[in-house]
JSON list of N, CA and C in Angstrom, two decimals:
[
{"chain": "A", "resi": 9, "resn": "UNK", "atom": "N", "xyz": [1.02, -1.15, 0.00]},
{"chain": "A", "resi": 9, "resn": "UNK", "atom": "CA", "xyz": [0.16, -0.08, 0.24]},
{"chain": "A", "resi": 9, "resn": "UNK", "atom": "C", "xyz": [1.33, 1.24, -0.01]},
{"chain": "A", "resi": 10, "resn": "UNK", "atom": "N", "xyz": [0.51, 2.04, -0.64]},
{"chain": "A", "resi": 10, "resn": "UNK", "atom": "CA", "xyz": [1.30, 3.51, -1.26]},
{"chain": "A", "resi": 10, "resn": "UNK", "atom": "C", "xyz": [1.26, 3.87, -0.28]},
{"chain": "A", "resi": 11, "resn": "UNK", "atom": "N", "xyz": [1.72, 4.84, 0.34]},
{"chain": "A", "resi": 11, "resn": "UNK", "atom": "CA", "xyz": [1.63, 6.00, 1.75]},
{"chain": "A", "resi": 11, "resn": "UNK", "atom": "C", "xyz": [0.60, 6.72, 1.38]},
{"chain": "A", "resi": 12, "resn": "UNK", "atom": "N", "xyz": [0.48, 8.04, 0.32]},
{"chain": "A", "resi": 12, "resn": "UNK", "atom": "CA", "xyz": [-0.65, 8.21, -0.01]},
{"chain": "A", "resi": 12, "resn": "UNK", "atom": "C", "xyz": [-1.90, 7.47, 0.60]},
{"chain": "A", "resi": 13, "resn": "UNK", "atom": "N", "xyz": [-2.43, 6.18, 0.08]},
{"chain": "A", "resi": 13, "resn": "UNK", "atom": "CA", "xyz": [-3.53, 5.46, 0.62]},
{"chain": "A", "resi": 13, "resn": "UNK", "atom": "C", "xyz": [-3.35, 5.29, 2.20]},
{"chain": "A", "resi": 14, "resn": "UNK", "atom": "N", "xyz": [-2.31, 5.09, 2.21]},
{"chain": "A", "resi": 14, "resn": "UNK", "atom": "CA", "xyz": [-2.34, 4.61, 4.35]},
{"chain": "A", "resi": 14, "resn": "UNK", "atom": "C", "xyz": [-2.73, 6.27, 4.53]},
{"chain": "A", "resi": 15, "resn": "UNK", "atom": "N", "xyz": [-2.56, 6.96, 4.10]},
{"chain": "A", "resi": 15, "resn": "UNK", "atom": "CA", "xyz": [-2.79, 8.54, 4.69]},
{"chain": "A", "resi": 15, "resn": "UNK", "atom": "C", "xyz": [-4.30, 8.68, 4.92]},
{"chain": "A", "resi": 16, "resn": "UNK", "atom": "N", "xyz": [-4.63, 8.28, 3.59]},
{"chain": "A", "resi": 16, "resn": "UNK", "atom": "CA", "xyz": [-6.41, 9.05, 2.67]},
{"chain": "A", "resi": 16, "resn": "UNK", "atom": "C", "xyz": [-7.10, 8.20, 3.94]},
{"chain": "A", "resi": 17, "resn": "UNK", "atom": "N", "xyz": [-6.77, 6.55, 4.04]},
{"chain": "A", "resi": 17, "resn": "UNK", "atom": "CA", "xyz": [-7.29, 5.55, 5.35]},
{"chain": "A", "resi": 17, "resn": "UNK", "atom": "C", "xyz": [-6.95, 5.81, 6.45]},
{"chain": "A", "resi": 18, "resn": "UNK", "atom": "N", "xyz": [-6.21, 6.65, 6.69]},
{"chain": "A", "resi": 18, "resn": "UNK", "atom": "CA", "xyz": [-6.16, 6.93, 8.50]},
{"chain": "A", "resi": 18, "resn": "UNK", "atom": "C", "xyz": [-7.20, 8.48, 8.66]},
{"chain": "A", "resi": 19, "resn": "UNK", "atom": "N", "xyz": [-7.39, 9.48, 7.70]},
{"chain": "A", "resi": 19, "resn": "UNK", "atom": "CA", "xyz": [-8.12, 10.30, 7.44]},
{"chain": "A", "resi": 19, "resn": "UNK", "atom": "C", "xyz": [-9.52, 9.87, 7.60]},
{"chain": "A", "resi": 20, "resn": "UNK", "atom": "N", "xyz": [-10.28, 8.88, 6.87]},
{"chain": "A", "resi": 20, "resn": "UNK", "atom": "CA", "xyz": [-11.22, 8.44, 6.55]},
{"chain": "A", "resi": 20, "resn": "UNK", "atom": "C", "xyz": [-11.86, 7.82, 7.79]},
{"chain": "A", "resi": 21, "resn": "UNK", "atom": "N", "xyz": [-10.80, 7.01, 8.99]},
{"chain": "A", "resi": 21, "resn": "UNK", "atom": "CA", "xyz": [-10.89, 6.69, 9.76]},
{"chain": "A", "resi": 21, "resn": "UNK", "atom": "C", "xyz": [-11.29, 7.59, 11.06]},
{"chain": "A", "resi": 22, "resn": "UNK", "atom": "N", "xyz": [-10.27, 8.57, 11.08]},
{"chain": "A", "resi": 22, "resn": "UNK", "atom": "CA", "xyz": [-10.60, 9.07, 12.08]},
{"chain": "A", "resi": 22, "resn": "UNK", "atom": "C", "xyz": [-11.82, 10.23, 11.75]},
{"chain": "A", "resi": 23, "resn": "UNK", "atom": "N", "xyz": [-11.98, 10.46, 10.77]},
{"chain": "A", "resi": 23, "resn": "UNK", "atom": "CA", "xyz": [-13.26, 11.21, 10.15]},
{"chain": "A", "resi": 23, "resn": "UNK", "atom": "C", "xyz": [-15.03, 10.53, 10.68]},
{"chain": "A", "resi": 24, "resn": "UNK", "atom": "N", "xyz": [-14.74, 8.99, 10.59]},
{"chain": "A", "resi": 24, "resn": "UNK", "atom": "CA", "xyz": [-16.03, 8.34, 10.89]},
{"chain": "A", "resi": 24, "resn": "UNK", "atom": "C", "xyz": [-15.70, 8.51, 11.98]},
{"chain": "A", "resi": 25, "resn": "UNK", "atom": "N", "xyz": [-14.67, 8.12, 13.01]},
{"chain": "A", "resi": 25, "resn": "UNK", "atom": "CA", "xyz": [-14.70, 8.22, 14.66]},
{"chain": "A", "resi": 25, "resn": "UNK", "atom": "C", "xyz": [-15.74, 9.65, 15.15]},
{"chain": "A", "resi": 26, "resn": "UNK", "atom": "N", "xyz": [-14.92, 10.68, 14.59]},
{"chain": "A", "resi": 26, "resn": "UNK", "atom": "CA", "xyz": [-15.41, 11.58, 14.62]},
{"chain": "A", "resi": 26, "resn": "UNK", "atom": "C", "xyz": [-16.93, 11.60, 14.52]},
{"chain": "A", "resi": 27, "resn": "UNK", "atom": "N", "xyz": [-17.14, 11.19, 13.30]},
{"chain": "A", "resi": 27, "resn": "UNK", "atom": "CA", "xyz": [-18.79, 11.57, 12.94]},
{"chain": "A", "resi": 27, "resn": "UNK", "atom": "C", "xyz": [-19.59, 10.54, 14.25]},
{"chain": "A", "resi": 28, "resn": "UNK", "atom": "N", "xyz": [-18.87, 9.05, 14.47]},
{"chain": "A", "resi": 28, "resn": "UNK", "atom": "CA", "xyz": [-19.68, 8.52, 15.75]},
{"chain": "A", "resi": 28, "resn": "UNK", "atom": "C", "xyz": [-19.55, 9.30, 16.75]},
{"chain": "A", "resi": 29, "resn": "UNK", "atom": "N", "xyz": [-18.39, 9.38, 17.33]},
{"chain": "A", "resi": 29, "resn": "UNK", "atom": "CA", "xyz": [-19.25, 10.92, 18.46]},
{"chain": "A", "resi": 29, "resn": "UNK", "atom": "C", "xyz": [-20.07, 11.67, 18.33]},
{"chain": "A", "resi": 30, "resn": "UNK", "atom": "N", "xyz": [-19.68, 12.54, 17.43]},
{"chain": "A", "resi": 30, "resn": "UNK", "atom": "CA", "xyz": [-20.42, 13.85, 17.58]},
{"chain": "A", "resi": 30, "resn": "UNK", "atom": "C", "xyz": [-21.96, 13.16, 17.42]},
{"chain": "A", "resi": 31, "resn": "UNK", "atom": "N", "xyz": [-22.60, 12.52, 16.61]},
{"chain": "A", "resi": 31, "resn": "UNK", "atom": "CA", "xyz": [-23.99, 11.92, 16.82]},
{"chain": "A", "resi": 31, "resn": "UNK", "atom": "C", "xyz": [-24.36, 10.77, 17.97]},
{"chain": "A", "resi": 32, "resn": "UNK", "atom": "N", "xyz": [-23.46, 10.58, 18.78]},
{"chain": "A", "resi": 32, "resn": "UNK", "atom": "CA", "xyz": [-23.60, 9.24, 19.80]},
{"chain": "A", "resi": 32, "resn": "UNK", "atom": "C", "xyz": [-23.85, 10.64, 21.04]},
{"chain": "A", "resi": 33, "resn": "UNK", "atom": "N", "xyz": [-22.98, 11.77, 20.95]},
{"chain": "A", "resi": 33, "resn": "UNK", "atom": "CA", "xyz": [-22.78, 13.07, 22.11]},
{"chain": "A", "resi": 33, "resn": "UNK", "atom": "C", "xyz": [-24.21, 13.79, 21.55]},
{"chain": "A", "resi": 34, "resn": "UNK", "atom": "N", "xyz": [-24.97, 13.99, 20.25]},
{"chain": "A", "resi": 34, "resn": "UNK", "atom": "CA", "xyz": [-25.68, 14.99, 20.13]},
{"chain": "A", "resi": 34, "resn": "UNK", "atom": "C", "xyz": [-27.10, 13.98, 20.43]},
{"chain": "A", "resi": 35, "resn": "UNK", "atom": "N", "xyz": [-27.17, 12.62, 20.57]},
{"chain": "A", "resi": 35, "resn": "UNK", "atom": "CA", "xyz": [-28.40, 11.89, 21.12]},
{"chain": "A", "resi": 35, "resn": "UNK", "atom": "C", "xyz": [-28.14, 11.47, 22.59]},
{"chain": "A", "resi": 36, "resn": "UNK", "atom": "N", "xyz": [-27.29, 11.62, 23.25]},
{"chain": "A", "resi": 36, "resn": "UNK", "atom": "CA", "xyz": [-27.25, 11.81, 24.43]},
{"chain": "A", "resi": 36, "resn": "UNK", "atom": "C", "xyz": [-27.35, 12.48, 25.69]},
{"chain": "A", "resi": 37, "resn": "UNK", "atom": "N", "xyz": [-27.02, 14.04, 24.52]},
{"chain": "A", "resi": 37, "resn": "UNK", "atom": "CA", "xyz": [-28.02, 15.19, 25.61]},
{"chain": "A", "resi": 37, "resn": "UNK", "atom": "C", "xyz": [-29.16, 15.72, 24.83]},
{"chain": "A", "resi": 38, "resn": "UNK", "atom": "N", "xyz": [-29.50, 15.38, 24.32]},
{"chain": "A", "resi": 38, "resn": "UNK", "atom": "CA", "xyz": [-31.15, 15.13, 23.91]},
{"chain": "A", "resi": 38, "resn": "UNK", "atom": "C", "xyz": [-32.16, 14.42, 24.84]},
{"chain": "A", "resi": 39, "resn": "UNK", "atom": "N", "xyz": [-31.42, 13.13, 24.99]},
{"chain": "A", "resi": 39, "resn": "UNK", "atom": "CA", "xyz": [-32.16, 12.32, 26.00]},
{"chain": "A", "resi": 39, "resn": "UNK", "atom": "C", "xyz": [-31.98, 12.68, 27.55]},
{"chain": "A", "resi": 40, "resn": "UNK", "atom": "N", "xyz": [-30.93, 13.53, 27.70]},
{"chain": "A", "resi": 40, "resn": "UNK", "atom": "CA", "xyz": [-30.88, 14.25, 28.71]},
{"chain": "A", "resi": 40, "resn": "UNK", "atom": "C", "xyz": [-31.26, 15.45, 29.09]},
{"chain": "A", "resi": 41, "resn": "UNK", "atom": "N", "xyz": [-31.50, 16.18, 28.07]},
{"chain": "A", "resi": 41, "resn": "UNK", "atom": "CA", "xyz": [-32.55, 17.39, 27.98]},
{"chain": "A", "resi": 41, "resn": "UNK", "atom": "C", "xyz": [-34.17, 16.69, 28.29]},
{"chain": "A", "resi": 42, "resn": "UNK", "atom": "N", "xyz": [-34.64, 15.64, 27.70]},
{"chain": "A", "resi": 42, "resn": "UNK", "atom": "CA", "xyz": [-35.89, 15.27, 27.96]},
{"chain": "A", "resi": 42, "resn": "UNK", "atom": "C", "xyz": [-36.27, 14.75, 29.33]},
{"chain": "A", "resi": 43, "resn": "UNK", "atom": "N", "xyz": [-34.78, 14.27, 29.72]},
{"chain": "A", "resi": 43, "resn": "UNK", "atom": "CA", "xyz": [-35.39, 13.63, 30.90]},
{"chain": "A", "resi": 43, "resn": "UNK", "atom": "C", "xyz": [-35.52, 15.06, 32.04]},
{"chain": "A", "resi": 44, "resn": "UNK", "atom": "N", "xyz": [-34.65, 15.82, 31.89]},
{"chain": "A", "resi": 44, "resn": "UNK", "atom": "CA", "xyz": [-34.47, 17.19, 32.44]},
{"chain": "A", "resi": 44, "resn": "UNK", "atom": "C", "xyz": [-36.26, 18.03, 32.39]},
{"chain": "A", "resi": 45, "resn": "UNK", "atom": "N", "xyz": [-36.53, 17.69, 31.23]},
{"chain": "A", "resi": 45, "resn": "UNK", "atom": "CA", "xyz": [-37.95, 18.14, 31.17]},
{"chain": "A", "resi": 45, "resn": "UNK", "atom": "C", "xyz": [-39.27, 17.40, 31.89]},
{"chain": "A", "resi": 46, "resn": "UNK", "atom": "N", "xyz": [-38.43, 15.91, 31.81]},
{"chain": "A", "resi": 46, "resn": "UNK", "atom": "CA", "xyz": [-39.51, 14.78, 32.59]},
{"chain": "A", "resi": 46, "resn": "UNK", "atom": "C", "xyz": [-39.50, 15.33, 34.10]},
{"chain": "A", "resi": 47, "resn": "UNK", "atom": "N", "xyz": [-38.82, 15.83, 34.91]},
{"chain": "A", "resi": 47, "resn": "UNK", "atom": "CA", "xyz": [-38.21, 15.74, 36.07]},
{"chain": "A", "resi": 47, "resn": "UNK", "atom": "C", "xyz": [-39.01, 17.15, 36.24]},
{"chain": "A", "resi": 48, "resn": "UNK", "atom": "N", "xyz": [-38.24, 18.24, 35.79]},
{"chain": "A", "resi": 48, "resn": "UNK", "atom": "CA", "xyz": [-39.82, 19.31, 36.37]},
{"chain": "A", "resi": 48, "resn": "UNK", "atom": "C", "xyz": [-40.83, 19.63, 36.52]},
{"chain": "A", "resi": 49, "resn": "UNK", "atom": "N", "xyz": [-41.73, 18.06, 35.57]},
{"chain": "A", "resi": 49, "resn": "UNK", "atom": "CA", "xyz": [-43.07, 18.22, 35.20]},
{"chain": "A", "resi": 49, "resn": "UNK", "atom": "C", "xyz": [-43.32, 19.07, 33.61]},
{"chain": "A", "resi": 50, "resn": "UNK", "atom": "N", "xyz": [-44.71, 18.87, 33.38]},
{"chain": "A", "resi": 50, "resn": "UNK", "atom": "CA", "xyz": [-45.62, 19.21, 32.01]},
{"chain": "A", "resi": 50, "resn": "UNK", "atom": "C", "xyz": [-45.31, 20.16, 31.85]},
{"chain": "A", "resi": 51, "resn": "UNK", "atom": "N", "xyz": [-45.43, 20.97, 33.31]},
{"chain": "A", "resi": 51, "resn": "UNK", "atom": "CA", "xyz": [-46.31, 22.39, 33.36]},
{"chain": "A", "resi": 51, "resn": "UNK", "atom": "C", "xyz": [-45.28, 23.75, 32.87]},
{"chain": "A", "resi": 52, "resn": "UNK", "atom": "N", "xyz": [-44.14, 22.78, 32.95]},
{"chain": "A", "resi": 52, "resn": "UNK", "atom": "CA", "xyz": [-42.50, 23.99, 33.00]},
{"chain": "A", "resi": 52, "resn": "UNK", "atom": "C", "xyz": [-42.44, 23.72, 31.35]},
{"chain": "A", "resi": 53, "resn": "UNK", "atom": "N", "xyz": [-42.38, 24.75, 30.54]},
{"chain": "A", "resi": 53, "resn": "UNK", "atom": "CA", "xyz": [-42.50, 24.07, 29.05]},
{"chain": "A", "resi": 53, "resn": "UNK", "atom": "C", "xyz": [-41.35, 24.31, 29.13]},
{"chain": "A", "resi": 54, "resn": "UNK", "atom": "N", "xyz": [-41.17, 23.46, 27.73]},
{"chain": "A", "resi": 54, "resn": "UNK", "atom": "CA", "xyz": [-39.56, 23.23, 27.21]},
{"chain": "A", "resi": 54, "resn": "UNK", "atom": "C", "xyz": [-38.92, 24.70, 26.62]},
{"chain": "A", "resi": 55, "resn": "UNK", "atom": "N", "xyz": [-39.77, 25.73, 26.05]},
{"chain": "A", "resi": 55, "resn": "UNK", "atom": "CA", "xyz": [-38.83, 26.78, 25.43]},
{"chain": "A", "resi": 55, "resn": "UNK", "atom": "C", "xyz": [-38.64, 27.79, 26.74]},
{"chain": "A", "resi": 56, "resn": "UNK", "atom": "N", "xyz": [-39.31, 27.63, 27.74]},
{"chain": "A", "resi": 56, "resn": "UNK", "atom": "CA", "xyz": [-38.59, 28.24, 29.45]},
{"chain": "A", "resi": 56, "resn": "UNK", "atom": "C", "xyz": [-37.53, 28.00, 29.93]},
{"chain": "A", "resi": 57, "resn": "UNK", "atom": "N", "xyz": [-36.77, 26.38, 30.18]},
{"chain": "A", "resi": 57, "resn": "UNK", "atom": "CA", "xyz": [-35.69, 25.81, 30.35]},
{"chain": "A", "resi": 57, "resn": "UNK", "atom": "C", "xyz": [-35.05, 25.49, 29.37]},
{"chain": "A", "resi": 58, "resn": "UNK", "atom": "N", "xyz": [-35.27, 25.51, 28.26]},
{"chain": "A", "resi": 58, "resn": "UNK", "atom": "CA", "xyz": [-34.12, 25.49, 27.21]},
{"chain": "A", "resi": 58, "resn": "UNK", "atom": "C", "xyz": [-33.98, 26.69, 26.12]},
{"chain": "A", "resi": 59, "resn": "UNK", "atom": "N", "xyz": [-34.12, 27.80, 26.37]},
{"chain": "A", "resi": 59, "resn": "UNK", "atom": "CA", "xyz": [-34.84, 29.26, 25.31]},
{"chain": "A", "resi": 59, "resn": "UNK", "atom": "C", "xyz": [-33.82, 28.89, 24.14]},
{"chain": "A", "resi": 60, "resn": "UNK", "atom": "N", "xyz": [-32.43, 28.29, 23.83]},
{"chain": "A", "resi": 60, "resn": "UNK", "atom": "CA", "xyz": [-32.03, 28.59, 22.44]},
{"chain": "A", "resi": 60, "resn": "UNK", "atom": "C", "xyz": [-32.45, 27.35, 21.90]},
{"chain": "A", "resi": 61, "resn": "UNK", "atom": "N", "xyz": [-33.04, 26.32, 22.10]},
{"chain": "A", "resi": 61, "resn": "UNK", "atom": "CA", "xyz": [-32.64, 24.61, 21.45]},
{"chain": "A", "resi": 61, "resn": "UNK", "atom": "C", "xyz": [-33.85, 24.13, 21.38]},
{"chain": "A", "resi": 62, "resn": "UNK", "atom": "N", "xyz": [-34.20, 23.80, 20.45]},
{"chain": "A", "resi": 62, "resn": "UNK", "atom": "CA", "xyz": [-35.27, 22.94, 20.14]},
{"chain": "A", "resi": 62, "resn": "UNK", "atom": "C", "xyz": [-35.15, 21.39, 19.99]},
{"chain": "A", "resi": 63, "resn": "UNK", "atom": "N", "xyz": [-36.14, 20.42, 20.51]},
{"chain": "A", "resi": 63, "resn": "UNK", "atom": "CA", "xyz": [-35.97, 19.44, 20.12]},
{"chain": "A", "resi": 63, "resn": "UNK", "atom": "C", "xyz": [-37.06, 18.64, 18.99]},
{"chain": "A", "resi": 64, "resn": "UNK", "atom": "N", "xyz": [-36.81, 17.95, 18.43]},
{"chain": "A", "resi": 64, "resn": "UNK", "atom": "CA", "xyz": [-37.49, 17.52, 17.56]},
{"chain": "A", "resi": 64, "resn": "UNK", "atom": "C", "xyz": [-37.72, 16.11, 17.37]},
{"chain": "A", "resi": 65, "resn": "UNK", "atom": "N", "xyz": [-38.31, 15.90, 18.77]},
{"chain": "A", "resi": 65, "resn": "UNK", "atom": "CA", "xyz": [-38.66, 14.47, 18.63]},
{"chain": "A", "resi": 65, "resn": "UNK", "atom": "C", "xyz": [-40.41, 13.95, 17.81]},
{"chain": "A", "resi": 66, "resn": "UNK", "atom": "N", "xyz": [-40.38, 13.03, 17.38]},
{"chain": "A", "resi": 66, "resn": "UNK", "atom": "CA", "xyz": [-41.68, 12.19, 16.73]},
{"chain": "A", "resi": 66, "resn": "UNK", "atom": "C", "xyz": [-42.60, 12.55, 17.65]},
{"chain": "A", "resi": 67, "resn": "UNK", "atom": "N", "xyz": [-42.70, 11.82, 18.73]},
{"chain": "A", "resi": 67, "resn": "UNK", "atom": "CA", "xyz": [-43.85, 11.86, 19.20]},
{"chain": "A", "resi": 67, "resn": "UNK", "atom": "C", "xyz": [-43.89, 12.18, 20.28]},
{"chain": "A", "resi": 68, "resn": "UNK", "atom": "N", "xyz": [-43.10, 13.88, 20.81]},
{"chain": "A", "resi": 68, "resn": "UNK", "atom": "CA", "xyz": [-42.63, 14.40, 21.82]},
{"chain": "A", "resi": 68, "resn": "UNK", "atom": "C", "xyz": [-44.12, 15.13, 22.22]},
{"chain": "A", "resi": 69, "resn": "UNK", "atom": "N", "xyz": [-44.79, 14.50, 23.52]},
{"chain": "A", "resi": 69, "resn": "UNK", "atom": "CA", "xyz": [-45.99, 15.38, 23.78]},
{"chain": "A", "resi": 69, "resn": "UNK", "atom": "C", "xyz": [-46.31, 15.82, 24.99]},
{"chain": "A", "resi": 70, "resn": "UNK", "atom": "N", "xyz": [-46.72, 17.12, 25.41]},
{"chain": "A", "resi": 70, "resn": "UNK", "atom": "CA", "xyz": [-46.46, 17.89, 26.42]},
{"chain": "A", "resi": 70, "resn": "UNK", "atom": "C", "xyz": [-48.19, 17.71, 27.70]},
{"chain": "A", "resi": 71, "resn": "UNK", "atom": "N", "xyz": [-47.74, 17.69, 28.65]},
{"chain": "A", "resi": 71, "resn": "UNK", "atom": "CA", "xyz": [-49.29, 17.46, 28.79]},
{"chain": "A", "resi": 71, "resn": "UNK", "atom": "C", "xyz": [-50.16, 16.55, 28.88]},
{"chain": "A", "resi": 72, "resn": "UNK", "atom": "N", "xyz": [-51.41, 16.11, 29.75]},
{"chain": "A", "resi": 72, "resn": "UNK", "atom": "CA", "xyz": [-52.29, 15.08, 29.63]},
{"chain": "A", "resi": 72, "resn": "UNK", "atom": "C", "xyz": [-52.61, 15.38, 28.58]},
{"chain": "A", "resi": 73, "resn": "UNK", "atom": "N", "xyz": [-52.96, 13.72, 27.96]},
{"chain": "A", "resi": 73, "resn": "UNK", "atom": "CA", "xyz": [-53.34, 13.49, 26.52]},
{"chain": "A", "resi": 73, "resn": "UNK", "atom": "C", "xyz": [-53.93, 12.45, 26.55]},
{"chain": "A", "resi": 74, "resn": "UNK", "atom": "N", "xyz": [-55.05, 12.47, 25.01]},
{"chain": "A", "resi": 74, "resn": "UNK", "atom": "CA", "xyz": [-55.68, 11.33, 25.09]},
{"chain": "A", "resi": 74, "resn": "UNK", "atom": "C", "xyz": [-54.99, 10.66, 24.18]},
{"chain": "A", "resi": 75, "resn": "UNK", "atom": "N", "xyz": [-55.09, 9.01, 24.67]},
{"chain": "A", "resi": 75, "resn": "UNK", "atom": "CA", "xyz": [-53.82, 8.04, 23.70]},
{"chain": "A", "resi": 75, "resn": "UNK", "atom": "C", "xyz": [-54.16, 7.79, 22.38]},
{"chain": "A", "resi": 76, "resn": "UNK", "atom": "N", "xyz": [-54.03, 7.86, 21.28]},
{"chain": "A", "resi": 76, "resn": "UNK", "atom": "CA", "xyz": [-54.31, 6.96, 20.40]},
{"chain": "A", "resi": 76, "resn": "UNK", "atom": "C", "xyz": [-54.98, 6.01, 20.51]},
{"chain": "A", "resi": 77, "resn": "UNK", "atom": "N", "xyz": [-55.64, 5.74, 19.48]},
{"chain": "A", "resi": 77, "resn": "UNK", "atom": "CA", "xyz": [-56.98, 4.40, 19.31]},
{"chain": "A", "resi": 77, "resn": "UNK", "atom": "C", "xyz": [-56.13, 3.94, 18.50]},
{"chain": "A", "resi": 78, "resn": "UNK", "atom": "N", "xyz": [-55.41, 3.74, 17.33]},
{"chain": "A", "resi": 78, "resn": "UNK", "atom": "CA", "xyz": [-54.55, 2.85, 17.15]},
{"chain": "A", "resi": 78, "resn": "UNK", "atom": "C", "xyz": [-53.37, 1.90, 17.47]},
{"chain": "A", "resi": 79, "resn": "UNK", "atom": "N", "xyz": [-53.09, 1.68, 18.45]},
{"chain": "A", "resi": 79, "resn": "UNK", "atom": "CA", "xyz": [-52.46, 1.35, 19.17]},
{"chain": "A", "resi": 79, "resn": "UNK", "atom": "C", "xyz": [-51.63, -0.15, 18.81]}
]
């Protein structure tokens, strides 16, 4: 294997590891934020606790809700 191929392969491995660490940290931060919101209770709004962040959870609901009938 040529030296240039080794360098490219090494950079690709480092980049892949960095992306995996970033995604894992992002997910952990989101779970931590949701857990903190749950501890505060549904009456405390998310925008009050975290004014600069948006949560993009698919089925996130605040407050008492009527469950879906198609479960």
